[in-house]
């Protein structure tokens, strides 16, 4: 299989960020707007 065909195929794992990444982005957004989520979350 050529390299171009392998890289052009979209895989859900590569497209979907991990839960850790999503959580980090959410915390970064909250910090930017000045919102602190409740500690029980």
mmCIF entry with sequence, helices, sheets and N, C-alpha, C, O atoms, coordinates in Angstrom:
data_MODEL
# 
_entry.id   MODEL 
# 
_entity.id                         1 
_entity.type                       polymer 
_entity.pdbx_number_of_molecules   1 
# 
_entity_poly.entity_id                      1 
_entity_poly.type                           'polypeptide(L)' 
_entity_poly.nstd_linkage                   no 
_entity_poly.nstd_monomer                   no 
_entity_poly.pdbx_seq_one_letter_code       
;(UNK)(UNK)(UNK)(UNK)(UNK)(UNK)(UNK)(UNK)(UNK)(UNK)(UNK)(UNK)(UNK)(UNK)(UNK)(UNK)
(UNK)(UNK)(UNK)(UNK)(UNK)(UNK)(UNK)(UNK)(UNK)(UNK)(UNK)(UNK)(UNK)(UNK)(UNK)(UNK)
(UNK)(UNK)(UNK)(UNK)(UNK)(UNK)(UNK)(UNK)(UNK)
;
_entity_poly.pdbx_seq_one_letter_code_can   XXXXXXXXXXXXXXXXXXXXXXXXXXXXXXXXXXXXXXXXX 
_entity_poly.pdbx_strand_id                 A 
# 
loop_
_entity_poly_seq.entity_id 
_entity_poly_seq.num 
_entity_poly_seq.mon_id 
_entity_poly_seq.hetero 
1 1  UNK n 
1 2  UNK n 
1 3  UNK n 
1 4  UNK n 
1 5  UNK n 
1 6  UNK n 
1 7  UNK n 
1 8  UNK n 
1 9  UNK n 
1 10 UNK n 
1 11 UNK n 
1 12 UNK n 
1 13 UNK n 
1 14 UNK n 
1 15 UNK n 
1 16 UNK n 
1 17 UNK n 
1 18 UNK n 
1 19 UNK n 
1 20 UNK n 
1 21 UNK n 
1 22 UNK n 
1 23 UNK n 
1 24 UNK n 
1 25 UNK n 
1 26 UNK n 
1 27 UNK n 
1 28 UNK n 
1 29 UNK n 
1 30 UNK n 
1 31 UNK n 
1 32 UNK n 
1 33 UNK n 
1 34 UNK n 
1 35 UNK n 
1 36 UNK n 
1 37 UNK n 
1 38 UNK n 
1 39 UNK n 
1 40 UNK n 
1 41 UNK n 
# 
_struct_asym.id          A 
_struct_asym.entity_id   1 
# 
loop_
_struct_conf.conf_type_id 
_struct_conf.id 
_struct_conf.pdbx_PDB_helix_id 
_struct_conf.beg_label_comp_id 
_struct_conf.beg_label_asym_id 
_struct_conf.beg_label_seq_id 
_struct_conf.pdbx_beg_PDB_ins_code 
_struct_conf.end_label_comp_id 
_struct_conf.end_label_asym_id 
_struct_conf.end_label_seq_id 
_struct_conf.pdbx_end_PDB_ins_code 
_struct_conf.beg_auth_comp_id 
_struct_conf.beg_auth_asym_id 
_struct_conf.beg_auth_seq_id 
_struct_conf.end_auth_comp_id 
_struct_conf.end_auth_asym_id 
_struct_conf.end_auth_seq_id 
_struct_conf.pdbx_PDB_helix_class 
_struct_conf.details 
_struct_conf.pdbx_PDB_helix_length 
HELX_P HELX_P1 AA1 UNK A 3  ? UNK A 8  ? UNK A 3  UNK A 8  1 ? 6  
HELX_P HELX_P2 AA2 UNK A 12 ? UNK A 15 ? UNK A 12 UNK A 15 1 ? 4  
HELX_P HELX_P3 AA3 UNK A 19 ? UNK A 33 ? UNK A 19 UNK A 33 1 ? 15 
# 
_struct_conf_type.id          HELX_P 
_struct_conf_type.criteria    ? 
_struct_conf_type.reference   ? 
# 
loop_
_atom_site.group_PDB 
_atom_site.id 
_atom_site.type_symbol 
_atom_site.label_atom_id 
_atom_site.label_alt_id 
_atom_site.label_comp_id 
_atom_site.label_asym_id 
_atom_site.label_entity_id 
_atom_site.label_seq_id 
_atom_site.pdbx_PDB_ins_code 
_atom_site.Cartn_x 
_atom_site.Cartn_y 
_atom_site.Cartn_z 
_atom_site.occupancy 
_atom_site.B_iso_or_equiv 
_atom_site.pdbx_formal_charge 
_atom_site.auth_seq_id 
_atom_site.auth_comp_id 
_atom_site.auth_asym_id 
_atom_site.auth_atom_id 
_atom_site.pdbx_PDB_model_num 
ATOM 1   N N  . UNK A 1 1  ? 0.853   -1.197 0.000  1.00 0.00 ? 1  UNK A N  1 
ATOM 2   C CA . UNK A 1 1  ? 0.000   0.000  0.000  1.00 0.00 ? 1  UNK A CA 1 
ATOM 3   C C  . UNK A 1 1  ? 0.893   1.252  0.000  1.00 0.00 ? 1  UNK A C  1 
ATOM 4   O O  . UNK A 1 1  ? 1.795   1.379  0.828  1.00 0.00 ? 1  UNK A O  1 
ATOM 5   N N  . UNK A 1 2  ? 0.635   2.152  -0.918 1.00 0.00 ? 2  UNK A N  1 
ATOM 6   C CA . UNK A 1 2  ? 1.440   3.386  -0.968 1.00 0.00 ? 2  UNK A CA 1 
ATOM 7   C C  . UNK A 1 2  ? 1.234   4.221  0.292  1.00 0.00 ? 2  UNK A C  1 
ATOM 8   O O  . UNK A 1 2  ? 0.191   4.140  0.941  1.00 0.00 ? 2  UNK A O  1 
ATOM 9   N N  . UNK A 1 3  ? 2.222   5.009  0.623  1.00 0.00 ? 3  UNK A N  1 
ATOM 10  C CA . UNK A 1 3  ? 2.137   5.837  1.823  1.00 0.00 ? 3  UNK A CA 1 
ATOM 11  C C  . UNK A 1 3  ? 1.014   6.864  1.710  1.00 0.00 ? 3  UNK A C  1 
ATOM 12  O O  . UNK A 1 3  ? 0.351   7.168  2.701  1.00 0.00 ? 3  UNK A O  1 
ATOM 13  N N  . UNK A 1 4  ? 0.797   7.401  0.510  1.00 0.00 ? 4  UNK A N  1 
ATOM 14  C CA . UNK A 1 4  ? -0.242  8.414  0.321  1.00 0.00 ? 4  UNK A CA 1 
ATOM 15  C C  . UNK A 1 4  ? -1.629  7.842  0.601  1.00 0.00 ? 4  UNK A C  1 
ATOM 16  O O  . UNK A 1 4  ? -2.479  8.525  1.171  1.00 0.00 ? 4  UNK A O  1 
ATOM 17  N N  . UNK A 1 5  ? -1.858  6.594  0.203  1.00 0.00 ? 5  UNK A N  1 
ATOM 18  C CA . UNK A 1 5  ? -3.156  5.976  0.437  1.00 0.00 ? 5  UNK A CA 1 
ATOM 19  C C  . UNK A 1 5  ? -3.359  5.709  1.929  1.00 0.00 ? 5  UNK A C  1 
ATOM 20  O O  . UNK A 1 5  ? -4.481  5.778  2.430  1.00 0.00 ? 5  UNK A O  1 
ATOM 21  N N  . UNK A 1 6  ? -2.278  5.407  2.626  1.00 0.00 ? 6  UNK A N  1 
ATOM 22  C CA . UNK A 1 6  ? -2.376  5.112  4.048  1.00 0.00 ? 6  UNK A CA 1 
ATOM 23  C C  . UNK A 1 6  ? -2.644  6.375  4.864  1.00 0.00 ? 6  UNK A C  1 
ATOM 24  O O  . UNK A 1 6  ? -3.403  6.339  5.833  1.00 0.00 ? 6  UNK A O  1 
ATOM 25  N N  . UNK A 1 7  ? -2.027  7.482  4.477  1.00 0.00 ? 7  UNK A N  1 
ATOM 26  C CA . UNK A 1 7  ? -2.191  8.719  5.236  1.00 0.00 ? 7  UNK A CA 1 
ATOM 27  C C  . UNK A 1 7  ? -3.488  9.442  4.896  1.00 0.00 ? 7  UNK A C  1 
ATOM 28  O O  . UNK A 1 7  ? -3.991  10.218 5.709  1.00 0.00 ? 7  UNK A O  1 
ATOM 29  N N  . UNK A 1 8  ? -4.034  9.199  3.714  1.00 0.00 ? 8  UNK A N  1 
ATOM 30  C CA . UNK A 1 8  ? -5.252  9.895  3.311  1.00 0.00 ? 8  UNK A CA 1 
ATOM 31  C C  . UNK A 1 8  ? -6.495  9.266  3.944  1.00 0.00 ? 8  UNK A C  1 
ATOM 32  O O  . UNK A 1 8  ? -7.557  9.888  3.973  1.00 0.00 ? 8  UNK A O  1 
ATOM 33  N N  . UNK A 1 9  ? -6.369  8.048  4.446  1.00 0.00 ? 9  UNK A N  1 
ATOM 34  C CA . UNK A 1 9  ? -7.514  7.382  5.062  1.00 0.00 ? 9  UNK A CA 1 
ATOM 35  C C  . UNK A 1 9  ? -7.777  7.991  6.434  1.00 0.00 ? 9  UNK A C  1 
ATOM 36  O O  . UNK A 1 9  ? -6.872  8.106  7.260  1.00 0.00 ? 9  UNK A O  1 
ATOM 37  N N  . UNK A 1 10 ? -9.024  8.376  6.662  1.00 0.00 ? 10 UNK A N  1 
ATOM 38  C CA . UNK A 1 10 ? -9.363  8.997  7.944  1.00 0.00 ? 10 UNK A CA 1 
ATOM 39  C C  . UNK A 1 10 ? -9.724  7.914  8.967  1.00 0.00 ? 10 UNK A C  1 
ATOM 40  O O  . UNK A 1 10 ? -10.600 7.085  8.722  1.00 0.00 ? 10 UNK A O  1 
ATOM 41  N N  . UNK A 1 11 ? -9.049  7.933  10.094 1.00 0.00 ? 11 UNK A N  1 
ATOM 42  C CA . UNK A 1 11 ? -9.318  6.980  11.159 1.00 0.00 ? 11 UNK A CA 1 
ATOM 43  C C  . UNK A 1 11 ? -9.934  7.718  12.343 1.00 0.00 ? 11 UNK A C  1 
ATOM 44  O O  . UNK A 1 11 ? -9.438  8.774  12.737 1.00 0.00 ? 11 UNK A O  1 
ATOM 45  N N  . UNK A 1 12 ? -11.011 7.175  12.915 1.00 0.00 ? 12 UNK A N  1 
ATOM 46  C CA . UNK A 1 12 ? -11.682 7.832  14.042 1.00 0.00 ? 12 UNK A CA 1 
ATOM 47  C C  . UNK A 1 12 ? -10.746 8.084  15.221 1.00 0.00 ? 12 UNK A C  1 
ATOM 48  O O  . UNK A 1 12 ? -10.894 9.083  15.925 1.00 0.00 ? 12 UNK A O  1 
ATOM 49  N N  . UNK A 1 13 ? -9.793  7.197  15.441 1.00 0.00 ? 13 UNK A N  1 
ATOM 50  C CA . UNK A 1 13 ? -8.883  7.342  16.576 1.00 0.00 ? 13 UNK A CA 1 
ATOM 51  C C  . UNK A 1 13 ? -8.010  8.579  16.401 1.00 0.00 ? 13 UNK A C  1 
ATOM 52  O O  . UNK A 1 13 ? -7.720  9.287  17.365 1.00 0.00 ? 13 UNK A O  1 
ATOM 53  N N  . UNK A 1 14 ? -7.597  8.830  15.162 1.00 0.00 ? 14 UNK A N  1 
ATOM 54  C CA . UNK A 1 14 ? -6.712  9.966  14.906 1.00 0.00 ? 14 UNK A CA 1 
ATOM 55  C C  . UNK A 1 14 ? -7.495  11.284 14.916 1.00 0.00 ? 14 UNK A C  1 
ATOM 56  O O  . UNK A 1 14 ? -6.934  12.335 15.225 1.00 0.00 ? 14 UNK A O  1 
ATOM 57  N N  . UNK A 1 15 ? -8.776  11.229 14.580 1.00 0.00 ? 15 UNK A N  1 
ATOM 58  C CA . UNK A 1 15 ? -9.576  12.445 14.478 1.00 0.00 ? 15 UNK A CA 1 
ATOM 59  C C  . UNK A 1 15 ? -10.143 12.845 15.835 1.00 0.00 ? 15 UNK A C  1 
ATOM 60  O O  . UNK A 1 15 ? -10.199 14.030 16.162 1.00 0.00 ? 15 UNK A O  1 
ATOM 61  N N  . UNK A 1 16 ? -10.563 11.862 16.624 1.00 0.00 ? 16 UNK A N  1 
ATOM 62  C CA . UNK A 1 16 ? -11.193 12.147 17.910 1.00 0.00 ? 16 UNK A CA 1 
ATOM 63  C C  . UNK A 1 16 ? -10.146 12.344 19.001 1.00 0.00 ? 16 UNK A C  1 
ATOM 64  O O  . UNK A 1 16 ? -9.361  11.433 19.266 1.00 0.00 ? 16 UNK A O  1 
ATOM 65  N N  . UNK A 1 17 ? -10.117 13.516 19.641 1.00 0.00 ? 17 UNK A N  1 
ATOM 66  C CA . UNK A 1 17 ? -9.164  13.733 20.735 1.00 0.00 ? 17 UNK A CA 1 
ATOM 67  C C  . UNK A 1 17 ? -9.528  12.881 21.946 1.00 0.00 ? 17 UNK A C  1 
ATOM 68  O O  . UNK A 1 17 ? -10.683 12.493 22.121 1.00 0.00 ? 17 UNK A O  1 
ATOM 69  N N  . UNK A 1 18 ? -8.543  12.598 22.770 1.00 0.00 ? 18 UNK A N  1 
ATOM 70  C CA . UNK A 1 18 ? -8.775  11.782 23.952 1.00 0.00 ? 18 UNK A CA 1 
ATOM 71  C C  . UNK A 1 18 ? -9.558  12.572 25.002 1.00 0.00 ? 18 UNK A C  1 
ATOM 72  O O  . UNK A 1 18 ? -9.663  13.796 24.930 1.00 0.00 ? 18 UNK A O  1 
ATOM 73  N N  . UNK A 1 19 ? -10.099 11.848 25.970 1.00 0.00 ? 19 UNK A N  1 
ATOM 74  C CA . UNK A 1 19 ? -10.844 12.513 27.049 1.00 0.00 ? 19 UNK A CA 1 
ATOM 75  C C  . UNK A 1 19 ? -9.932  13.448 27.822 1.00 0.00 ? 19 UNK A C  1 
ATOM 76  O O  . UNK A 1 19 ? -10.367 14.507 28.276 1.00 0.00 ? 19 UNK A O  1 
ATOM 77  N N  . UNK A 1 20 ? -8.660  13.062 27.978 1.00 0.00 ? 20 UNK A N  1 
ATOM 78  C CA . UNK A 1 20 ? -7.707  13.920 28.691 1.00 0.00 ? 20 UNK A CA 1 
ATOM 79  C C  . UNK A 1 20 ? -7.504  15.226 27.939 1.00 0.00 ? 20 UNK A C  1 
ATOM 80  O O  . UNK A 1 20 ? -7.426  16.296 28.543 1.00 0.00 ? 20 UNK A O  1 
ATOM 81  N N  . UNK A 1 21 ? -7.418  15.130 26.605 1.00 0.00 ? 21 UNK A N  1 
ATOM 82  C CA . UNK A 1 21 ? -7.227  16.328 25.790 1.00 0.00 ? 21 UNK A CA 1 
ATOM 83  C C  . UNK A 1 21 ? -8.460  17.229 25.866 1.00 0.00 ? 21 UNK A C  1 
ATOM 84  O O  . UNK A 1 21 ? -8.339  18.447 25.995 1.00 0.00 ? 21 UNK A O  1 
ATOM 85  N N  . UNK A 1 22 ? -9.635  16.629 25.786 1.00 0.00 ? 22 UNK A N  1 
ATOM 86  C CA . UNK A 1 22 ? -10.868 17.411 25.877 1.00 0.00 ? 22 UNK A CA 1 
ATOM 87  C C  . UNK A 1 22 ? -10.967 18.102 27.232 1.00 0.00 ? 22 UNK A C  1 
ATOM 88  O O  . UNK A 1 22 ? -11.375 19.261 27.311 1.00 0.00 ? 22 UNK A O  1 
ATOM 89  N N  . UNK A 1 23 ? -10.597 17.397 28.294 1.00 0.00 ? 23 UNK A N  1 
ATOM 90  C CA . UNK A 1 23 ? -10.663 17.978 29.635 1.00 0.00 ? 23 UNK A CA 1 
ATOM 91  C C  . UNK A 1 23 ? -9.674  19.131 29.770 1.00 0.00 ? 23 UNK A C  1 
ATOM 92  O O  . UNK A 1 23 ? -9.994  20.160 30.366 1.00 0.00 ? 23 UNK A O  1 
ATOM 93  N N  . UNK A 1 24 ? -8.481  18.963 29.223 1.00 0.00 ? 24 UNK A N  1 
ATOM 94  C CA . UNK A 1 24 ? -7.475  20.020 29.296 1.00 0.00 ? 24 UNK A CA 1 
ATOM 95  C C  . UNK A 1 24 ? -7.939  21.255 28.532 1.00 0.00 ? 24 UNK A C  1 
ATOM 96  O O  . UNK A 1 24 ? -7.748  22.379 28.995 1.00 0.00 ? 24 UNK A O  1 
ATOM 97  N N  . UNK A 1 25 ? -8.544  21.052 27.370 1.00 0.00 ? 25 UNK A N  1 
ATOM 98  C CA . UNK A 1 25 ? -9.052  22.175 26.586 1.00 0.00 ? 25 UNK A CA 1 
ATOM 99  C C  . UNK A 1 25 ? -10.182 22.883 27.332 1.00 0.00 ? 25 UNK A C  1 
ATOM 100 O O  . UNK A 1 25 ? -10.272 24.110 27.303 1.00 0.00 ? 25 UNK A O  1 
ATOM 101 N N  . UNK A 1 26 ? -11.038 22.118 27.996 1.00 0.00 ? 26 UNK A N  1 
ATOM 102 C CA . UNK A 1 26 ? -12.141 22.706 28.747 1.00 0.00 ? 26 UNK A CA 1 
ATOM 103 C C  . UNK A 1 26 ? -11.619 23.543 29.911 1.00 0.00 ? 26 UNK A C  1 
ATOM 104 O O  . UNK A 1 26 ? -12.110 24.644 30.159 1.00 0.00 ? 26 UNK A O  1 
ATOM 105 N N  . UNK A 1 27 ? -10.620 23.018 30.624 1.00 0.00 ? 27 UNK A N  1 
ATOM 106 C CA . UNK A 1 27 ? -10.038 23.776 31.733 1.00 0.00 ? 27 UNK A CA 1 
ATOM 107 C C  . UNK A 1 27 ? -9.355  25.040 31.239 1.00 0.00 ? 27 UNK A C  1 
ATOM 108 O O  . UNK A 1 27 ? -9.415  26.082 31.891 1.00 0.00 ? 27 UNK A O  1 
ATOM 109 N N  . UNK A 1 28 ? -8.703  24.946 30.080 1.00 0.00 ? 28 UNK A N  1 
ATOM 110 C CA . UNK A 1 28 ? -8.023  26.116 29.513 1.00 0.00 ? 28 UNK A CA 1 
ATOM 111 C C  . UNK A 1 28 ? -9.046  27.185 29.136 1.00 0.00 ? 28 UNK A C  1 
ATOM 112 O O  . UNK A 1 28 ? -8.817  28.375 29.351 1.00 0.00 ? 28 UNK A O  1 
ATOM 113 N N  . UNK A 1 29 ? -10.179 26.753 28.573 1.00 0.00 ? 29 UNK A N  1 
ATOM 114 C CA . UNK A 1 29 ? -11.234 27.693 28.210 1.00 0.00 ? 29 UNK A CA 1 
ATOM 115 C C  . UNK A 1 29 ? -11.816 28.354 29.457 1.00 0.00 ? 29 UNK A C  1 
ATOM 116 O O  . UNK A 1 29 ? -12.042 29.564 29.480 1.00 0.00 ? 29 UNK A O  1 
ATOM 117 N N  . UNK A 1 30 ? -12.056 27.550 30.493 1.00 0.00 ? 30 UNK A N  1 
ATOM 118 C CA . UNK A 1 30 ? -12.595 28.092 31.739 1.00 0.00 ? 30 UNK A CA 1 
ATOM 119 C C  . UNK A 1 30 ? -11.643 29.113 32.344 1.00 0.00 ? 30 UNK A C  1 
ATOM 120 O O  . UNK A 1 30 ? -12.081 30.149 32.844 1.00 0.00 ? 30 UNK A O  1 
ATOM 121 N N  . UNK A 1 31 ? -10.356 28.834 32.303 1.00 0.00 ? 31 UNK A N  1 
ATOM 122 C CA . UNK A 1 31 ? -9.370  29.761 32.856 1.00 0.00 ? 31 UNK A CA 1 
ATOM 123 C C  . UNK A 1 31 ? -9.340  31.052 32.055 1.00 0.00 ? 31 UNK A C  1 
ATOM 124 O O  . UNK A 1 31 ? -9.133  32.131 32.612 1.00 0.00 ? 31 UNK A O  1 
ATOM 125 N N  . UNK A 1 32 ? -9.547  30.941 30.746 1.00 0.00 ? 32 UNK A N  1 
ATOM 126 C CA . UNK A 1 32 ? -9.488  32.135 29.901 1.00 0.00 ? 32 UNK A CA 1 
ATOM 127 C C  . UNK A 1 32 ? -10.666 33.065 30.160 1.00 0.00 ? 32 UNK A C  1 
ATOM 128 O O  . UNK A 1 32 ? -10.514 34.287 30.127 1.00 0.00 ? 32 UNK A O  1 
ATOM 129 N N  . UNK A 1 33 ? -11.833 32.495 30.415 1.00 0.00 ? 33 UNK A N  1 
ATOM 130 C CA . UNK A 1 33 ? -13.011 33.335 30.635 1.00 0.00 ? 33 UNK A CA 1 
ATOM 131 C C  . UNK A 1 33 ? -13.208 33.664 32.112 1.00 0.00 ? 33 UNK A C  1 
ATOM 132 O O  . UNK A 1 33 ? -14.132 34.396 32.466 1.00 0.00 ? 33 UNK A O  1 
ATOM 133 N N  . UNK A 1 34 ? -12.339 33.122 32.984 1.00 0.00 ? 34 UNK A N  1 
ATOM 134 C CA . UNK A 1 34 ? -12.420 33.433 34.399 1.00 0.00 ? 34 UNK A CA 1 
ATOM 135 C C  . UNK A 1 34 ? -13.454 32.623 35.151 1.00 0.00 ? 34 UNK A C  1 
ATOM 136 O O  . UNK A 1 34 ? -13.962 33.075 36.177 1.00 0.00 ? 34 UNK A O  1 
ATOM 137 N N  . UNK A 1 35 ? -13.775 31.443 34.669 1.00 0.00 ? 35 UNK A N  1 
ATOM 138 C CA . UNK A 1 35 ? -14.751 30.592 35.346 1.00 0.00 ? 35 UNK A CA 1 
ATOM 139 C C  . UNK A 1 35 ? -14.048 29.403 35.985 1.00 0.00 ? 35 UNK A C  1 
ATOM 140 O O  . UNK A 1 35 ? -13.240 28.736 35.338 1.00 0.00 ? 35 UNK A O  1 
ATOM 141 N N  . UNK A 1 36 ? -14.352 29.132 37.254 1.00 0.00 ? 36 UNK A N  1 
ATOM 142 C CA . UNK A 1 36 ? -13.784 27.964 37.919 1.00 0.00 ? 36 UNK A CA 1 
ATOM 143 C C  . UNK A 1 36 ? -14.905 26.969 38.189 1.00 0.00 ? 36 UNK A C  1 
ATOM 144 O O  . UNK A 1 36 ? -15.859 27.296 38.895 1.00 0.00 ? 36 UNK A O  1 
ATOM 145 N N  . UNK A 1 37 ? -14.808 25.767 37.644 1.00 0.00 ? 37 UNK A N  1 
ATOM 146 C CA . UNK A 1 37 ? -15.857 24.765 37.840 1.00 0.00 ? 37 UNK A CA 1 
ATOM 147 C C  . UNK A 1 37 ? -15.905 24.317 39.295 1.00 0.00 ? 37 UNK A C  1 
ATOM 148 O O  . UNK A 1 37 ? -14.894 24.403 39.992 1.00 0.00 ? 37 UNK A O  1 
ATOM 149 N N  . UNK A 1 38 ? -17.047 23.842 39.770 1.00 0.00 ? 38 UNK A N  1 
ATOM 150 C CA . UNK A 1 38 ? -17.150 23.351 41.149 1.00 0.00 ? 38 UNK A CA 1 
ATOM 151 C C  . UNK A 1 38 ? -16.207 22.173 41.378 1.00 0.00 ? 38 UNK A C  1 
ATOM 152 O O  . UNK A 1 38 ? -15.969 21.378 40.468 1.00 0.00 ? 38 UNK A O  1 
ATOM 153 N N  . UNK A 1 39 ? -15.674 22.062 42.582 1.00 0.00 ? 39 UNK A N  1 
ATOM 154 C CA . UNK A 1 39 ? -14.700 21.010 42.873 1.00 0.00 ? 39 UNK A CA 1 
ATOM 155 C C  . UNK A 1 39 ? -15.324 19.625 42.903 1.00 0.00 ? 39 UNK A C  1 
ATOM 156 O O  . UNK A 1 39 ? -14.609 18.628 42.813 1.00 0.00 ? 39 UNK A O  1 
ATOM 157 N N  . UNK A 1 40 ? -16.640 19.544 43.027 1.00 0.00 ? 40 UNK A N  1 
ATOM 158 C CA . UNK A 1 40 ? -17.301 18.240 43.091 1.00 0.00 ? 40 UNK A CA 1 
ATOM 159 C C  . UNK A 1 40 ? -17.385 17.570 41.724 1.00 0.00 ? 40 UNK A C  1 
ATOM 160 O O  . UNK A 1 40 ? -17.701 16.384 41.634 1.00 0.00 ? 40 UNK A O  1 
ATOM 161 N N  . UNK A 1 41 ? -17.106 18.311 40.671 1.00 0.00 ? 41 UNK A N  1 
ATOM 162 C CA . UNK A 1 41 ? -17.244 17.778 39.319 1.00 0.00 ? 41 UNK A CA 1 
ATOM 163 C C  . UNK A 1 41 ? -16.167 16.758 39.016 1.00 0.00 ? 41 UNK A C  1 
ATOM 164 O O  . UNK A 1 41 ? -16.132 16.205 37.917 1.00 0.00 ? 41 UNK A O  1 
# 
